[in-house]
Coordinates of N, CA and C in Angstrom, one line a residue:
M1 N -69.1 62.4 -14.1 CA -68.2 61.5 -13.5 C -69.0 60.1 -13.3
K2 N -68.3 59.1 -13.7 CA -68.9 57.7 -13.6 C -68.7 57.1 -12.2
T3 N -69.8 56.8 -11.5 CA -69.7 56.3 -10.2 C -70.5 55.1 -10.0
A4 N -71.5 54.8 -10.8 CA -72.3 53.6 -10.6 C -71.6 52.3 -11.0
I5 N -71.8 51.3 -10.1 CA -71.1 50.0 -10.3 C -72.2 49.0 -10.6
I6 N -71.9 48.1 -11.6 CA -72.8 47.0 -12.0 C -72.0 45.7 -11.7
N7 N -72.7 44.8 -11.0 CA -72.1 43.5 -10.8 C -73.0 42.5 -11.6
A8 N -72.3 41.6 -12.4 CA -73.0 40.6 -13.1 C -72.3 39.3 -13.1
R9 N -73.0 38.2 -12.9 CA -72.3 36.9 -12.9 C -72.5 36.3 -14.2
V10 N -71.4 35.9 -14.8 CA -71.4 35.2 -16.1 C -70.4 34.0 -16.0
K11 N -70.6 33.1 -16.9 CA -69.6 32.0 -16.9 C -68.2 32.5 -17.2
P12 N -67.2 32.0 -16.5 CA -65.8 32.5 -16.7 C -65.4 32.3 -18.2
E13 N -65.8 31.2 -18.9 CA -65.4 31.0 -20.3 C -66.0 32.1 -21.2
L14 N -67.3 32.4 -20.9 CA -67.9 33.4 -21.7 C -67.2 34.8 -21.5
K15 N -66.9 35.1 -20.3 CA -66.2 36.4 -20.0 C -64.9 36.4 -20.7
Q16 N -64.2 35.4 -20.6 CA -62.8 35.3 -21.3 C -63.0 35.5 -22.8
D17 N -63.9 34.7 -23.4 CA -64.1 34.8 -24.9 C -64.6 36.2 -25.3
V18 N -65.5 36.8 -24.5 CA -66.0 38.1 -24.9 C -64.9 39.2 -24.7
E19 N -64.1 39.1 -23.6 CA -63.0 40.0 -23.4 C -62.0 40.0 -24.5
K20 N -61.7 38.8 -25.0 CA -60.8 38.6 -26.1 C -61.3 39.3 -27.4
I21 N -62.6 39.2 -27.7 CA -63.1 39.8 -28.8 C -63.1 41.3 -28.7
L22 N -63.5 41.8 -27.5 CA -63.6 43.2 -27.2 C -62.2 43.8 -27.3
S23 N -61.2 43.1 -26.8 CA -59.8 43.5 -26.9 C -59.4 43.7 -28.4
Q24 N -59.8 42.8 -29.2 CA -59.5 42.9 -30.7 C -60.2 44.1 -31.3
L25 N -61.3 44.5 -30.7 CA -62.0 45.6 -31.2 C -61.5 46.9 -30.6
G26 N -60.6 46.8 -29.6 CA -60.0 47.9 -29.0 C -60.8 48.6 -27.9
I27 N -61.8 47.9 -27.4 CA -62.6 48.4 -26.3 C -62.6 47.5 -25.1
T28 N -62.9 48.2 -23.9 CA -62.9 47.4 -22.7 C -64.3 46.9 -22.4
T29 N -64.4 46.0 -21.5 CA -65.8 45.5 -21.1 C -66.6 46.6 -20.6
T30 N -66.1 47.5 -19.8 CA -66.8 48.7 -19.3 C -67.3 49.5 -20.5
Q31 N -66.5 49.8 -21.5 CA -66.9 50.6 -22.6 C -68.0 49.8 -23.4
A32 N -67.9 48.5 -23.5 CA -69.0 47.8 -24.2 C -70.3 47.8 -23.5
V33 N -70.3 47.7 -22.2 CA -71.5 47.7 -21.4 C -72.1 49.1 -21.5
T34 N -71.2 50.2 -21.4 CA -71.7 51.5 -21.6 C -72.4 51.7 -22.9
M35 N -71.8 51.2 -24.0 CA -72.4 51.3 -25.3 C -73.7 50.6 -25.4
F36 N -73.8 49.4 -24.8 CA -75.0 48.7 -24.7 C -76.1 49.5 -24.0
F37 N -75.8 50.1 -22.9 CA -76.7 50.9 -22.1 C -77.2 52.1 -22.9
E38 N -76.2 52.7 -23.6 CA -76.6 53.9 -24.4 C -77.5 53.5 -25.5
Q39 N -77.3 52.4 -26.1 CA -78.3 51.9 -27.2 C -79.6 51.6 -26.6
I40 N -79.7 51.0 -25.4 CA -81.0 50.7 -24.8 C -81.7 52.0 -24.6
K41 N -81.0 53.0 -24.1 CA -81.6 54.3 -23.8 C -82.1 54.9 -25.1
L42 N -81.2 54.9 -26.2 CA -81.6 55.5 -27.5 C -82.8 54.8 -28.1
K43 N -82.8 53.5 -28.1 CA -83.8 52.7 -28.7 C -85.1 52.5 -27.8
R44 N -84.9 52.8 -26.6 CA -85.9 52.6 -25.6 C -86.3 51.1 -25.5
G45 N -85.3 50.3 -25.6 CA -85.5 48.8 -25.5 C -84.2 48.1 -25.8
I46 N -84.3 46.8 -25.9 CA -83.1 46.1 -26.3 C -82.7 46.4 -27.7
P47 N -81.5 46.6 -28.0 CA -81.1 47.1 -29.4 C -80.9 46.0 -30.4
F48 N -81.6 44.9 -30.2 CA -81.6 43.8 -31.2 C -82.8 43.0 -31.0
D49 N -83.2 42.2 -32.0 CA -84.5 41.5 -31.9 C -84.3 40.3 -30.9
L50 N -85.3 40.1 -30.1 CA -85.3 39.0 -29.2 C -86.4 38.0 -29.7
V51 N -86.0 37.0 -30.4 CA -87.0 36.1 -31.0 C -86.6 34.7 -30.8
L52 N -87.6 33.8 -30.8 CA -87.3 32.4 -30.7 C -87.0 31.9 -32.1
P53 N -86.0 31.0 -32.2 CA -85.8 30.4 -33.5 C -86.9 29.6 -34.1
N54 N -87.1 29.6 -35.4 CA -88.1 28.7 -36.0 C -87.6 27.3 -36.1
E55 N -88.5 26.4 -36.5 CA -88.2 25.0 -36.5 C -87.0 24.7 -37.4
E56 N -86.9 25.4 -38.6 CA -85.7 25.2 -39.5 C -84.4 25.5 -38.8
T57 N -84.4 26.7 -38.2 CA -83.2 27.1 -37.5 C -82.9 26.2 -36.3
L58 N -83.9 25.7 -35.6 CA -83.6 24.8 -34.5 C -83.0 23.5 -35.0
A59 N -83.5 23.0 -36.1 CA -82.9 21.8 -36.7 C -81.5 22.1 -37.2
A60 N -81.2 23.2 -37.8 CA -79.9 23.5 -38.2 C -78.9 23.6 -37.0
I61 N -79.4 24.2 -35.9 CA -78.5 24.3 -34.7 C -78.2 22.9 -34.2
K62 N -79.2 22.1 -34.1 CA -79.0 20.7 -33.7 C -78.0 20.0 -34.6
D63 N -78.2 20.1 -35.9 CA -77.3 19.5 -36.8 C -75.8 20.0 -36.6
A64 N -75.7 21.2 -36.4 CA -74.3 21.8 -36.2 C -73.7 21.3 -34.9
E65 N -74.5 21.2 -33.9 CA -74.0 20.7 -32.6 C -73.6 19.3 -32.7
T66 N -74.3 18.5 -33.5 CA -74.0 17.1 -33.6 C -73.2 16.7 -34.9
N67 N -72.8 17.7 -35.6 CA -72.0 17.5 -36.8 C -72.7 16.5 -37.8
Q68 N -74.0 16.8 -38.0 CA -74.8 16.0 -39.0 C -75.4 16.9 -40.1
N69 N -75.5 16.3 -41.2 CA -76.2 17.0 -42.4 C -75.4 18.3 -42.7
L70 N -74.1 18.4 -42.6 CA -73.4 19.6 -42.9 C -72.9 19.5 -44.3
E71 N -72.8 20.7 -44.9 CA -72.3 20.8 -46.3 C -70.9 21.4 -46.2
T72 N -70.0 21.0 -47.1 CA -68.7 21.6 -47.2 C -68.8 22.7 -48.3
V73 N -68.4 23.9 -47.9 CA -68.4 25.0 -48.8 C -67.1 25.7 -48.7
N74 N -66.5 26.1 -49.9 CA -65.3 26.8 -49.8 C -65.5 28.3 -50.0
I75 N -64.5 29.1 -49.7 CA -64.7 30.6 -49.7 C -65.1 31.1 -51.1
E76 N -64.6 30.5 -52.2 CA -65.0 30.9 -53.5 C -66.5 30.7 -53.8
Q77 N -67.1 29.6 -53.3 CA -68.5 29.4 -53.4 C -69.3 30.5 -52.6
L78 N -68.8 30.8 -51.5 CA -69.5 31.8 -50.7 C -69.4 33.2 -51.4
K79 N -68.3 33.5 -51.9 CA -68.1 34.8 -52.6 C -69.1 34.8 -53.8
A80 N -69.1 33.7 -54.6 CA -70.0 33.7 -55.7 C -71.5 33.9 -55.3
Q81 N -71.9 33.3 -54.2 CA -73.3 33.4 -53.7 C -73.5 34.9 -53.3
M82 N -72.6 35.5 -52.8 CA -72.8 36.9 -52.4 C -72.9 37.9 -53.5
T83 N -72.4 37.6 -54.7 CA -72.4 38.5 -55.8 C -73.6 38.2 -56.7
Q84 N -74.4 37.2 -56.4 CA -75.6 36.8 -57.2 C -76.7 37.7 -57.0

């Protein structure tokens, strides 16, 4: 029987965006948190890498946020790159 309660404060926009995605996946926030906890237990740690981005990635993030140095790529180009 599940009886433990977790309270977490997050930005309302983040909660709304995440709940929309989870809904599309067919799971509730509670189910997602439970799956996250199960993975922490299974892996005995956070189930994904926690790393700081390198300088190249930081520059790309800054460019994306400021709409600078962006390339236009269409879906056919992406498909071709994936099959190489």
